[in-house]
Amino acid sequence: MIDDASQGISFVCNNIAEYGGDPNRIYIMGQSAGAHIAACTILEQAIKEAGEGECTWSLSQIKAYFGLSGGYNLFNLIDHFHSRGLYRSIFLSIMEGEESIRRFSPEVVVQDPNIGNAVSLIPPTVLFHGTGDYSIPSDQSKSFAETLKRLGVKAESILYEGKTHTDVFLQDPMRGGKDDMFDDLVAYIHAGDPEALSRDATAPPRRRLVPEFMLKLAHSVSPF
């Protein structure tokens, strides 16, 4: 999956200009498992670039990485997943042992002193998470952001009080009107662009897509 993600990013970096995009203003974002895969992909690319490996795209083209409701330290998720029904033995079997858990835990890997130069290549990182997320606790984003900052990466976590794993990307956008995560995301991308910020300020309210009772019903039955 990480190889697939890297190939996808490579295609965008090498072809976006043909579609009118700016190859030096690319953002990467993933949600849940996607946030985890994106973080692993960025880290593996950083290690590859620091080691002068063959690369088809460069982290210098990535303006920022946005992680939404992601898990970044699998060691700290084993017990949580077990309590939620993804039993420890099954998870370890899926991951094919503890070594894979370490390799695919970005927060653990970035602290390896042997890859110090690679960490400096990680793009600015913003991690969004709801504090009411019972699929992946928000401490995952908070801790990873703090670790990255300690290592010199520009990083921050933005937490949304009481929001669940799906609220911030599914229910809230469907409600229409104000959407805190969307506003924070766009404000980051448009920072330093007065024209874009002005358009954002005068944009019409987003319309509701789904009646509230349906959103509440979905919230009550969702396993996430």
PDB file of C-alpha atoms in Angstrom:
ATOM      1  CA  MET A   1       0.000   0.000   0.000  1.00  0.00           C
ATOM      2  CA  ILE A   2       2.885   2.334   0.760  1.00  0.00           C
ATOM      3  CA  ASP A   3       4.431   1.559  -2.625  1.00  0.00           C
ATOM      4  CA  ASP A   4       1.076   2.227  -4.299  1.00  0.00           C
ATOM      5  CA  ALA A   5       0.734   5.545  -2.478  1.00  0.00           C
ATOM      6  CA  SER A   6       4.262   6.548  -3.450  1.00  0.00           C
ATOM      7  CA  GLN A   7       3.595   5.739  -7.099  1.00  0.00           C
ATOM      8  CA  GLY A   8       0.418   7.814  -6.979  1.00  0.00           C
ATOM      9  CA  ILE A   9       2.241  10.777  -5.457  1.00  0.00           C
ATOM     10  CA  SER A  10       4.989  10.370  -8.054  1.00  0.00           C
ATOM     11  CA  PHE A  11       2.445  10.536 -10.869  1.00  0.00           C
ATOM     12  CA  VAL A  12       0.941  13.722  -9.460  1.00  0.00           C
ATOM     13  CA  CYS A  13       4.341  15.353  -8.942  1.00  0.00           C
ATOM     14  CA  ASN A  14       5.468  14.520 -12.473  1.00  0.00           C
ATOM     15  CA  ASN A  15       2.222  15.189 -14.329  1.00  0.00           C
ATOM     16  CA  ILE A  16       0.189  17.800 -12.454  1.00  0.00           C
ATOM     17  CA  ALA A  17       1.592  20.660 -14.569  1.00  0.00           C
ATOM     18  CA  GLU A  18      -0.094  19.135 -17.639  1.00  0.00           C
ATOM     19  CA  TYR A  19      -3.429  19.590 -15.867  1.00  0.00           C
ATOM     20  CA  GLY A  20      -2.768  23.200 -14.854  1.00  0.00           C
ATOM     21  CA  GLY A  21      -1.487  22.391 -11.359  1.00  0.00           C
ATOM     22  CA  ASP A  22       1.644  23.646  -9.639  1.00  0.00           C
ATOM     23  CA  PRO A  23       4.183  20.798  -9.186  1.00  0.00           C
ATOM     24  CA  ASN A  24       5.780  22.721  -6.320  1.00  0.00           C
ATOM     25  CA  ARG A  25       2.563  23.285  -4.409  1.00  0.00           C
ATOM     26  CA  ILE A  26       1.286  19.814  -3.670  1.00  0.00           C
ATOM     27  CA  TYR A  27      -0.404  18.750  -0.429  1.00  0.00           C
ATOM     28  CA  ILE A  28      -0.823  15.204   0.844  1.00  0.00           C
ATOM     29  CA  MET A  29      -3.780  14.264   3.024  1.00  0.00           C
ATOM     30  CA  GLY A  30      -5.127  10.987   4.356  1.00  0.00           C
ATOM     31  CA  GLN A  31      -7.837   9.939   6.802  1.00  0.00           C
ATOM     32  CA  SER A  32      -7.636   7.068   9.318  1.00  0.00           C
ATOM     33  CA  ALA A  33      -5.683   4.242   7.638  1.00  0.00           C
ATOM     34  CA  GLY A  34      -5.009   6.698   4.810  1.00  0.00           C
ATOM     35  CA  ALA A  35      -3.375   9.098   7.260  1.00  0.00           C
ATOM     36  CA  HIS A  36      -1.192   6.250   8.525  1.00  0.00           C
ATOM     37  CA  ILE A  37      -0.238   5.105   5.008  1.00  0.00           C
ATOM     38  CA  ALA A  38       0.538   8.688   3.954  1.00  0.00           C
ATOM     39  CA  ALA A  39       2.774   9.238   6.992  1.00  0.00           C
ATOM     40  CA  CYS A  40       4.615   5.953   6.322  1.00  0.00           C
ATOM     41  CA  THR A  41       5.020   6.891   2.653  1.00  0.00           C
ATOM     42  CA  ILE A  42       6.444  10.312   3.473  1.00  0.00           C
ATOM     43  CA  LEU A  43       8.853   8.826   6.000  1.00  0.00           C
ATOM     44  CA  GLU A  44      10.070   6.101   3.654  1.00  0.00           C
ATOM     45  CA  GLN A  45      10.569   8.727   0.937  1.00  0.00           C
ATOM     46  CA  ALA A  46      12.575  10.869   3.374  1.00  0.00           C
ATOM     47  CA  ILE A  47      14.803   7.906   4.247  1.00  0.00           C
ATOM     48  CA  LYS A  48      15.259   7.135   0.556  1.00  0.00           C
ATOM     49  CA  GLU A  49      16.185  10.741  -0.290  1.00  0.00           C
ATOM     50  CA  ALA A  50      18.569  11.024   2.659  1.00  0.00           C
ATOM     51  CA  GLY A  51      20.289   7.830   1.555  1.00  0.00           C
ATOM     52  CA  GLU A  52      20.615   8.979  -2.046  1.00  0.00           C
ATOM     53  CA  GLY A  53      18.347   6.208  -3.264  1.00  0.00           C
ATOM     54  CA  GLU A  54      16.613   6.332  -6.629  1.00  0.00           C
ATOM     55  CA  CYS A  55      13.587   8.663  -6.390  1.00  0.00           C
ATOM     56  CA  THR A  56      10.853   9.548  -8.870  1.00  0.00           C
ATOM     57  CA  TRP A  57       9.477  12.417  -6.770  1.00  0.00           C
ATOM     58  CA  SER A  58      10.791  14.758  -4.094  1.00  0.00           C
ATOM     59  CA  LEU A  59       9.503  15.799  -0.700  1.00  0.00           C
ATOM     60  CA  SER A  60      10.614  19.325  -1.613  1.00  0.00           C
ATOM     61  CA  GLN A  61       7.507  19.441  -3.826  1.00  0.00           C
ATOM     62  CA  ILE A  62       5.196  18.738  -0.880  1.00  0.00           C
ATOM     63  CA  LYS A  63       3.995  21.911   0.828  1.00  0.00           C
ATOM     64  CA  ALA A  64       2.432  20.074   3.771  1.00  0.00           C
ATOM     65  CA  TYR A  65       1.075  16.762   5.005  1.00  0.00           C
ATOM     66  CA  PHE A  66      -2.378  16.725   6.622  1.00  0.00           C
ATOM     67  CA  GLY A  67      -3.262  13.681   8.713  1.00  0.00           C
ATOM     68  CA  LEU A  68      -6.894  13.214   9.752  1.00  0.00           C
ATOM     69  CA  SER A  69      -7.794  10.824  12.576  1.00  0.00           C
ATOM     70  CA  GLY A  70      -4.699   8.722  11.963  1.00  0.00           C
ATOM     71  CA  GLY A  71      -2.727   6.209  13.992  1.00  0.00           C
ATOM     72  CA  TYR A  72       1.030   6.739  14.080  1.00  0.00           C
ATOM     73  CA  ASN A  73       2.287   4.461  16.861  1.00  0.00           C
ATOM     74  CA  LEU A  74       0.932   0.948  16.456  1.00  0.00           C
ATOM     75  CA  PHE A  75       2.547  -0.256  19.688  1.00  0.00           C
ATOM     76  CA  ASN A  76       0.291   2.132  21.598  1.00  0.00           C
ATOM     77  CA  LEU A  77      -2.780   0.955  19.670  1.00  0.00           C
ATOM     78  CA  ILE A  78      -2.488  -2.794  20.258  1.00  0.00           C
ATOM     79  CA  ASP A  79      -4.326  -2.771  23.611  1.00  0.00           C
ATOM     80  CA  HIS A  80      -6.892  -0.244  22.349  1.00  0.00           C
ATOM     81  CA  PHE A  81      -7.682  -2.342  19.273  1.00  0.00           C
ATOM     82  CA  HIS A  82      -7.909  -5.436  21.493  1.00  0.00           C
ATOM     83  CA  SER A  83     -10.516  -3.730  23.679  1.00  0.00           C
ATOM     84  CA  ARG A  84     -12.481  -2.809  20.548  1.00  0.00           C
ATOM     85  CA  GLY A  85     -12.559  -6.371  19.187  1.00  0.00           C
ATOM     86  CA  LEU A  86      -9.465  -6.461  16.976  1.00  0.00           C
ATOM     87  CA  TYR A  87      -7.792  -8.969  19.239  1.00  0.00           C
ATOM     88  CA  ARG A  88      -4.101  -8.743  19.978  1.00  0.00           C
ATOM     89  CA  SER A  89      -3.261 -12.104  18.400  1.00  0.00           C
ATOM     90  CA  ILE A  90      -5.142 -11.261  15.201  1.00  0.00           C
ATOM     91  CA  PHE A  91      -3.527  -7.826  14.904  1.00  0.00           C
ATOM     92  CA  LEU A  92      -0.028  -9.244  15.427  1.00  0.00           C
ATOM     93  CA  SER A  93      -0.763 -11.913  12.833  1.00  0.00           C
ATOM     94  CA  ILE A  94      -1.948  -9.284  10.332  1.00  0.00           C
ATOM     95  CA  MET A  95       1.192  -7.235  10.957  1.00  0.00           C
ATOM     96  CA  GLU A  96       3.389 -10.351  10.672  1.00  0.00           C
ATOM     97  CA  GLY A  97       5.168  -9.722  13.945  1.00  0.00           C
ATOM     98  CA  GLU A  98       6.563  -6.967  16.119  1.00  0.00           C
ATOM     99  CA  GLU A  99       9.263  -5.868  13.672  1.00  0.00           C
ATOM    100  CA  SER A 100       6.603  -4.822  11.178  1.00  0.00           C
ATOM    101  CA  ILE A 101       4.787  -2.923  13.921  1.00  0.00           C
ATOM    102  CA  ARG A 102       7.950  -0.931  14.558  1.00  0.00           C
ATOM    103  CA  ARG A 103       8.603  -0.357  10.848  1.00  0.00           C
ATOM    104  CA  PHE A 104       5.073   0.902  10.245  1.00  0.00           C
ATOM    105  CA  SER A 105       4.887   3.134  13.331  1.00  0.00           C
ATOM    106  CA  PRO A 106       6.059   6.538  12.046  1.00  0.00           C
ATOM    107  CA  GLU A 107       6.336   8.002  15.540  1.00  0.00           C
ATOM    108  CA  VAL A 108       8.734   5.216  16.505  1.00  0.00           C
ATOM    109  CA  VAL A 109      10.776   5.309  13.290  1.00  0.00           C
ATOM    110  CA  VAL A 110      11.425   9.077  13.367  1.00  0.00           C
ATOM    111  CA  GLN A 111      13.127   8.652  16.755  1.00  0.00           C
ATOM    112  CA  ASP A 112      15.710   6.227  15.344  1.00  0.00           C
ATOM    113  CA  PRO A 113      19.024   8.140  15.571  1.00  0.00           C
ATOM    114  CA  ASN A 114      20.232   6.390  12.425  1.00  0.00           C
ATOM    115  CA  ILE A 115      17.791   8.308  10.220  1.00  0.00           C
ATOM    116  CA  GLY A 116      18.384  11.787  11.665  1.00  0.00           C
ATOM    117  CA  ASN A 117      19.037  13.425   8.306  1.00  0.00           C
ATOM    118  CA  ALA A 118      15.827  11.978   6.879  1.00  0.00           C
ATOM    119  CA  VAL A 119      13.649  13.589   9.542  1.00  0.00           C
ATOM    120  CA  SER A 120      14.756  17.048   8.421  1.00  0.00           C
ATOM    121  CA  LEU A 121      13.168  16.350   5.011  1.00  0.00           C
ATOM    122  CA  ILE A 122       9.662  15.741   6.395  1.00  0.00           C
ATOM    123  CA  PRO A 123       7.324  18.505   5.179  1.00  0.00           C
ATOM    124  CA  PRO A 124       5.248  20.681   7.551  1.00  0.00           C
ATOM    125  CA  THR A 125       2.720  18.431   9.236  1.00  0.00           C
ATOM    126  CA  VAL A 126      -0.759  19.197  10.582  1.00  0.00           C
ATOM    127  CA  LEU A 127      -2.676  16.438  12.349  1.00  0.00           C
ATOM    128  CA  PHE A 128      -6.445  16.813  12.825  1.00  0.00           C
ATOM    129  CA  HIS A 129      -8.331  14.624  15.308  1.00  0.00           C
ATOM    130  CA  GLY A 130     -11.592  14.526  17.248  1.00  0.00           C
ATOM    131  CA  THR A 131     -11.294  14.028  21.014  1.00  0.00           C
ATOM    132  CA  GLY A 132     -14.364  11.763  20.930  1.00  0.00           C
ATOM    133  CA  ASP A 133     -12.737   9.341  18.479  1.00  0.00           C
ATOM    134  CA  TYR A 134     -13.029   5.841  19.941  1.00  0.00           C
ATOM    135  CA  SER A 135     -11.619   4.095  16.841  1.00  0.00           C
ATOM    136  CA  ILE A 136      -8.202   5.779  17.099  1.00  0.00           C
ATOM    137  CA  PRO A 137      -7.650   7.937  20.218  1.00  0.00           C
ATOM    138  CA  SER A 138      -6.696  11.560  19.583  1.00  0.00           C
ATOM    139  CA  ASP A 139      -3.544  11.064  21.675  1.00  0.00           C
ATOM    140  CA  GLN A 140      -2.090   9.426  18.551  1.00  0.00           C
ATOM    141  CA  SER A 141      -2.085  12.752  16.708  1.00  0.00           C
ATOM    142  CA  LYS A 142      -1.105  14.821  19.709  1.00  0.00           C
ATOM    143  CA  SER A 143       1.857  12.597  20.583  1.00  0.00           C
ATOM    144  CA  PHE A 144       3.133  12.293  16.994  1.00  0.00           C
ATOM    145  CA  ALA A 145       2.993  16.068  16.482  1.00  0.00           C
ATOM    146  CA  GLU A 146       4.878  16.644  19.734  1.00  0.00           C
ATOM    147  CA  THR A 147       7.524  14.081  18.741  1.00  0.00           C
ATOM    148  CA  LEU A 148       8.003  15.679  15.324  1.00  0.00           C
ATOM    149  CA  LYS A 149       8.304  19.147  16.850  1.00  0.00           C
ATOM    150  CA  ARG A 150      10.900  17.899  19.321  1.00  0.00           C
ATOM    151  CA  LEU A 151      12.904  16.588  16.360  1.00  0.00           C
ATOM    152  CA  GLY A 152      12.763  19.915  14.535  1.00  0.00           C
ATOM    153  CA  VAL A 153       9.870  19.295  12.136  1.00  0.00           C
ATOM    154  CA  LYS A 154       7.246  22.015  11.785  1.00  0.00           C
ATOM    155  CA  ALA A 155       4.238  20.159  13.170  1.00  0.00           C
ATOM    156  CA  GLU A 156       1.032  20.730  15.104  1.00  0.00           C
ATOM    157  CA  SER A 157      -2.090  18.870  16.146  1.00  0.00           C
ATOM    158  CA  ILE A 158      -5.557  20.422  15.995  1.00  0.00           C
ATOM    159  CA  LEU A 159      -8.158  18.687  18.153  1.00  0.00           C
ATOM    160  CA  TYR A 160     -11.936  18.993  17.870  1.00  0.00           C
ATOM    161  CA  GLU A 161     -13.758  18.590  21.155  1.00  0.00           C
ATOM    162  CA  GLY A 162     -16.146  15.635  21.221  1.00  0.00           C
ATOM    163  CA  LYS A 163     -15.848  14.813  17.523  1.00  0.00           C
ATOM    164  CA  THR A 164     -15.742  11.121  16.574  1.00  0.00           C
ATOM    165  CA  HIS A 165     -13.738   9.264  13.950  1.00  0.00           C
ATOM    166  CA  THR A 166     -16.261  10.105  11.217  1.00  0.00           C
ATOM    167  CA  ASP A 167     -17.720  13.429  12.410  1.00  0.00           C
ATOM    168  CA  VAL A 168     -14.875  15.555  11.089  1.00  0.00           C
ATOM    169  CA  PHE A 169     -14.923  14.268   7.512  1.00  0.00           C
ATOM    170  CA  LEU A 170     -18.415  12.848   7.023  1.00  0.00           C
ATOM    171  CA  GLN A 171     -21.188  14.104   9.281  1.00  0.00           C
ATOM    172  CA  ASP A 172     -19.951  17.701   9.686  1.00  0.00           C
ATOM    173  CA  PRO A 173     -19.563  18.385   5.939  1.00  0.00           C
ATOM    174  CA  MET A 174     -22.991  16.866   5.312  1.00  0.00           C
ATOM    175  CA  ARG A 175     -24.561  19.227   7.840  1.00  0.00           C
ATOM    176  CA  GLY A 176     -23.565  22.242   5.792  1.00  0.00           C
ATOM    177  CA  GLY A 177     -22.856  25.630   7.341  1.00  0.00           C
ATOM    178  CA  LYS A 178     -19.709  26.020   9.430  1.00  0.00           C
ATOM    179  CA  ASP A 179     -17.202  23.168   9.284  1.00  0.00           C
ATOM    180  CA  ASP A 180     -14.265  23.767  11.636  1.00  0.00           C
ATOM    181  CA  MET A 181     -11.889  21.192  10.166  1.00  0.00           C
ATOM    182  CA  PHE A 182     -12.522  22.321   6.591  1.00  0.00           C
ATOM    183  CA  ASP A 183     -12.025  25.951   7.592  1.00  0.00           C
ATOM    184  CA  ASP A 184      -8.745  25.135   9.376  1.00  0.00           C
ATOM    185  CA  LEU A 185      -7.518  23.143   6.389  1.00  0.00           C
ATOM    186  CA  VAL A 186      -8.309  25.842   3.827  1.00  0.00           C
ATOM    187  CA  ALA A 187      -6.905  28.593   6.064  1.00  0.00           C
ATOM    188  CA  TYR A 188      -3.584  26.725   6.219  1.00  0.00           C
ATOM    189  CA  ILE A 189      -3.420  26.222   2.453  1.00  0.00           C
ATOM    190  CA  HIS A 190      -4.402  29.832   1.721  1.00  0.00           C
ATOM    191  CA  ALA A 191      -2.164  31.419   4.371  1.00  0.00           C
ATOM    192  CA  GLY A 192      -0.141  34.216   2.792  1.00  0.00           C
ATOM    193  CA  ASP A 193      -2.579  34.543  -0.131  1.00  0.00           C
ATOM    194  CA  PRO A 194      -4.749  37.614   0.614  1.00  0.00           C
ATOM    195  CA  GLU A 195      -6.836  37.134  -2.534  1.00  0.00           C
ATOM    196  CA  ALA A 196      -7.732  33.548  -1.647  1.00  0.00           C
ATOM    197  CA  LEU A 197      -8.440  34.469   1.979  1.00  0.00           C
ATOM    198  CA  SER A 198     -10.733  37.259   0.800  1.00  0.00           C
ATOM    199  CA  ARG A 199     -12.680  34.822  -1.376  1.00  0.00           C
ATOM    200  CA  ASP A 200     -12.947  32.411   1.547  1.00  0.00           C
ATOM    201  CA  ALA A 201     -14.354  35.149   3.774  1.00  0.00           C
ATOM    202  CA  THR A 202     -17.126  35.975   1.295  1.00  0.00           C
ATOM    203  CA  ALA A 203     -17.941  32.409   0.214  1.00  0.00           C
ATOM    204  CA  PRO A 204     -21.631  31.471   0.613  1.00  0.00           C
ATOM    205  CA  PRO A 205     -22.555  29.077   3.432  1.00  0.00           C
ATOM    206  CA  ARG A 206     -22.247  25.421   2.514  1.00  0.00           C
ATOM    207  CA  ARG A 207     -25.638  23.817   2.027  1.00  0.00           C
ATOM    208  CA  ARG A 208     -26.934  20.908   4.077  1.00  0.00           C
ATOM    209  CA  LEU A 209     -26.779  17.598   2.236  1.00  0.00           C
ATOM    210  CA  VAL A 210     -28.549  15.264   4.687  1.00  0.00           C
ATOM    211  CA  PRO A 211     -31.355  15.825   7.248  1.00  0.00           C
ATOM    212  CA  GLU A 212     -30.139  15.977  10.850  1.00  0.00           C
ATOM    213  CA  PHE A 213     -32.172  12.981  12.023  1.00  0.00           C
ATOM    214  CA  MET A 214     -30.375  10.789   9.470  1.00  0.00           C
ATOM    215  CA  LEU A 215     -26.969  12.003  10.664  1.00  0.00           C
ATOM    216  CA  LYS A 216     -27.915  11.271  14.276  1.00  0.00           C
ATOM    217  CA  LEU A 217     -29.168   7.824  13.284  1.00  0.00           C
ATOM    218  CA  ALA A 218     -25.919   7.106  11.426  1.00  0.00           C
ATOM    219  CA  HIS A 219     -23.963   8.321  14.446  1.00  0.00           C
ATOM    220  CA  SER A 220     -25.837   5.953  16.754  1.00  0.00           C
ATOM    221  CA  VAL A 221     -25.223   2.840  14.619  1.00  0.00           C
ATOM    222  CA  SER A 222     -21.747   3.574  13.237  1.00  0.00           C
ATOM    223  CA  PRO A 223     -19.043   1.234  14.615  1.00  0.00           C
ATOM    224  CA  PHE A 224     -16.544   4.073  14.176  1.00  0.00           C
TER     225      PHE A 224
END
